[in-house]
Amino acid sequence: RIEGIARKFAIERDFENDLWRQVEIALRKGDTSDKFVILHGQSGTGKSVALARLAVRLRKDLKLPILISGLGAANVSDIDAFCSEVEQSTEPPSLTVVINDSNLPPWRYREIATQLQSRGRRAIVIGTSYRLEERYKKGLPHLVEAPETLTSSEQTALSKLVNKFSPNSLKDYSDVPEGWSVLAWLYRFLSAGRQ
């Protein structure tokens, strides 16, 4: 994904600006226990691509060490060992950004952030979750939603991107089946691009 971002194979969704703002706020918070950000939304809304772009931006612009995981719940001991190495090898000790793209429940990211803080680690946890209903959003200070529908500017950007790499393959989105995310549909529609 990160190589794809570097090669400009993805559009930037509007919610990514909100994600960046929430990450900046969490980075400035100091040593508080709410150093986690959750990006939530349905499958096929661009969460994984947004996190890849975020990782590139954090590394390039802020020179922060990034630990990316995406296969199930992250092991806090492994994260702790990585953070410890980072803190010992940088002067002053650097903050580590842990990005987990596993669609875990929000409480799990809070737990990981709290466990790292209790071990004295300087880290911020950024994770994905499936779309949260209003009643589950309480007590989550840094929450960003990836909407299912594209804005008109996102549709225009997507059309330009598709036509750049696959001219004349897509004129509009009228063939998108009811209930499908246009990004998930496009992934299947452009079967050659799946590779």
mmCIF file of N, CA, C and O in Angstrom, residues 67-79 98-100 102 104 108-109 111-112 115 125:
data_model
loop_
_atom_site.group_PDB
_atom_site.id
_atom_site.type_symbol
_atom_site.label_atom_id
_atom_site.label_comp_id
_atom_site.label_asym_id
_atom_site.label_seq_id
_atom_site.Cartn_x
_atom_site.Cartn_y
_atom_site.Cartn_z
ATOM 1 N N LEU A 67 5.394 1.874 13.539
ATOM 2 C CA LEU A 67 5.231 0.428 13.600
ATOM 3 C C LEU A 67 3.854 0.129 13.019
ATOM 4 O O LEU A 67 2.844 0.600 13.546
ATOM 5 N N ILE A 68 3.815 -0.628 11.918
ATOM 6 C CA ILE A 68 2.552 -0.936 11.248
ATOM 7 C C ILE A 68 2.235 -2.408 11.452
ATOM 8 O O ILE A 68 3.075 -3.274 11.210
ATOM 9 N N SER A 69 1.007 -2.671 11.912
ATOM 10 C CA SER A 69 0.544 -4.052 12.028
ATOM 11 C C SER A 69 -0.860 -4.126 11.461
ATOM 12 O O SER A 69 -1.585 -3.142 11.464
ATOM 13 N N GLY A 70 -1.238 -5.282 10.976
ATOM 14 C CA GLY A 70 -2.551 -5.367 10.370
ATOM 15 C C GLY A 70 -3.159 -6.740 10.407
ATOM 16 O O GLY A 70 -4.168 -6.985 9.778
ATOM 17 N N LEU A 71 -2.585 -7.646 11.124
ATOM 18 C CA LEU A 71 -3.109 -9.005 11.164
ATOM 19 C C LEU A 71 -3.560 -9.348 12.576
ATOM 20 O O LEU A 71 -2.838 -9.972 13.336
ATOM 21 N N GLY A 72 -4.729 -8.901 12.925
ATOM 22 C CA GLY A 72 -5.266 -9.216 14.245
ATOM 23 C C GLY A 72 -4.732 -8.303 15.322
ATOM 24 O O GLY A 72 -4.069 -7.312 15.060
ATOM 25 N N ALA A 73 -5.040 -8.662 16.531
ATOM 26 C CA ALA A 73 -4.660 -7.839 17.679
ATOM 27 C C ALA A 73 -3.141 -7.810 17.837
ATOM 28 O O ALA A 73 -2.481 -8.837 17.784
ATOM 29 N N ALA A 74 -2.641 -6.625 17.999
ATOM 30 C CA ALA A 74 -1.200 -6.465 18.187
ATOM 31 C C ALA A 74 -0.802 -6.952 19.578
ATOM 32 O O ALA A 74 -1.528 -6.782 20.542
ATOM 33 N N ASN A 75 0.353 -7.567 19.668
ATOM 34 C CA ASN A 75 0.883 -8.037 20.939
ATOM 35 C C ASN A 75 1.576 -6.866 21.633
ATOM 36 O O ASN A 75 2.555 -6.319 21.109
ATOM 37 N N VAL A 76 1.090 -6.488 22.799
ATOM 38 C CA VAL A 76 1.623 -5.320 23.496
ATOM 39 C C VAL A 76 3.093 -5.513 23.857
ATOM 40 O O VAL A 76 3.880 -4.564 23.812
ATOM 41 N N SER A 77 3.507 -6.726 24.166
ATOM 42 C CA SER A 77 4.922 -6.972 24.489
ATOM 43 C C SER A 77 5.819 -6.681 23.293
ATOM 44 O O SER A 77 6.904 -6.113 23.438
ATOM 45 N N ASP A 78 5.368 -7.058 22.090
ATOM 46 C CA ASP A 78 6.152 -6.778 20.883
ATOM 47 C C ASP A 78 6.213 -5.281 20.610
ATOM 48 O O ASP A 78 7.256 -4.748 20.239
ATOM 49 N N ILE A 79 5.089 -4.605 20.782
ATOM 50 C CA ILE A 79 5.053 -3.152 20.587
ATOM 51 C C ILE A 79 5.971 -2.475 21.600
ATOM 52 O O ILE A 79 6.730 -1.579 21.267
ATOM 53 N N VAL A 98 2.137 3.760 16.471
ATOM 54 C CA VAL A 98 1.726 2.382 16.217
ATOM 55 C C VAL A 98 0.446 2.431 15.396
ATOM 56 O O VAL A 98 -0.563 2.968 15.848
ATOM 57 N N ILE A 99 0.490 1.897 14.184
ATOM 58 C CA ILE A 99 -0.684 1.879 13.305
ATOM 59 C C ILE A 99 -1.147 0.434 13.173
ATOM 60 O O ILE A 99 -0.387 -0.428 12.732
ATOM 61 N N ASN A 100 -2.397 0.187 13.581
ATOM 62 C CA ASN A 100 -2.956 -1.156 13.528
ATOM 63 C C ASN A 100 -4.227 -1.137 12.680
ATOM 64 O O ASN A 100 -5.212 -0.521 13.051
ATOM 65 N N SER A 102 -6.636 -3.453 11.899
ATOM 66 C CA SER A 102 -7.258 -4.757 12.156
ATOM 67 C C SER A 102 -8.749 -4.687 12.431
ATOM 68 O O SER A 102 -9.351 -5.697 12.757
ATOM 69 N N LEU A 104 -10.357 -3.607 15.012
ATOM 70 C CA LEU A 104 -10.625 -4.066 16.370
ATOM 71 C C LEU A 104 -11.664 -3.156 17.028
ATOM 72 O O LEU A 104 -11.858 -2.019 16.600
ATOM 73 N N ARG A 108 -10.138 -1.947 22.589
ATOM 74 C CA ARG A 108 -8.851 -2.636 22.459
ATOM 75 C C ARG A 108 -7.716 -1.632 22.202
ATOM 76 O O ARG A 108 -6.624 -1.768 22.749
ATOM 77 N N TYR A 109 -7.970 -0.605 21.408
ATOM 78 C CA TYR A 109 -6.940 0.406 21.163
ATOM 79 C C TYR A 109 -6.667 1.221 22.425
ATOM 80 O O TYR A 109 -5.516 1.568 22.706
ATOM 81 N N GLU A 111 -6.968 0.091 25.419
ATOM 82 C CA GLU A 111 -6.218 -0.831 26.274
ATOM 83 C C GLU A 111 -4.742 -0.869 25.878
ATOM 84 O O GLU A 111 -3.848 -0.825 26.737
ATOM 85 N N ILE A 112 -4.461 -0.949 24.585
ATOM 86 C CA ILE A 112 -3.077 -0.980 24.111
ATOM 87 C C ILE A 112 -2.363 0.318 24.498
ATOM 88 O O ILE A 112 -1.240 0.292 25.023
ATOM 89 N N GLN A 115 -1.757 0.358 28.272
ATOM 90 C CA GLN A 115 -0.694 -0.571 28.667
ATOM 91 C C GLN A 115 0.681 -0.017 28.305
ATOM 92 O O GLN A 115 1.632 -0.142 29.084
ATOM 93 N N VAL A 125 -1.309 5.306 19.473
ATOM 94 C CA VAL A 125 -1.876 4.164 18.763
ATOM 95 C C VAL A 125 -2.964 4.676 17.820
ATOM 96 O O VAL A 125 -3.855 5.415 18.238
#
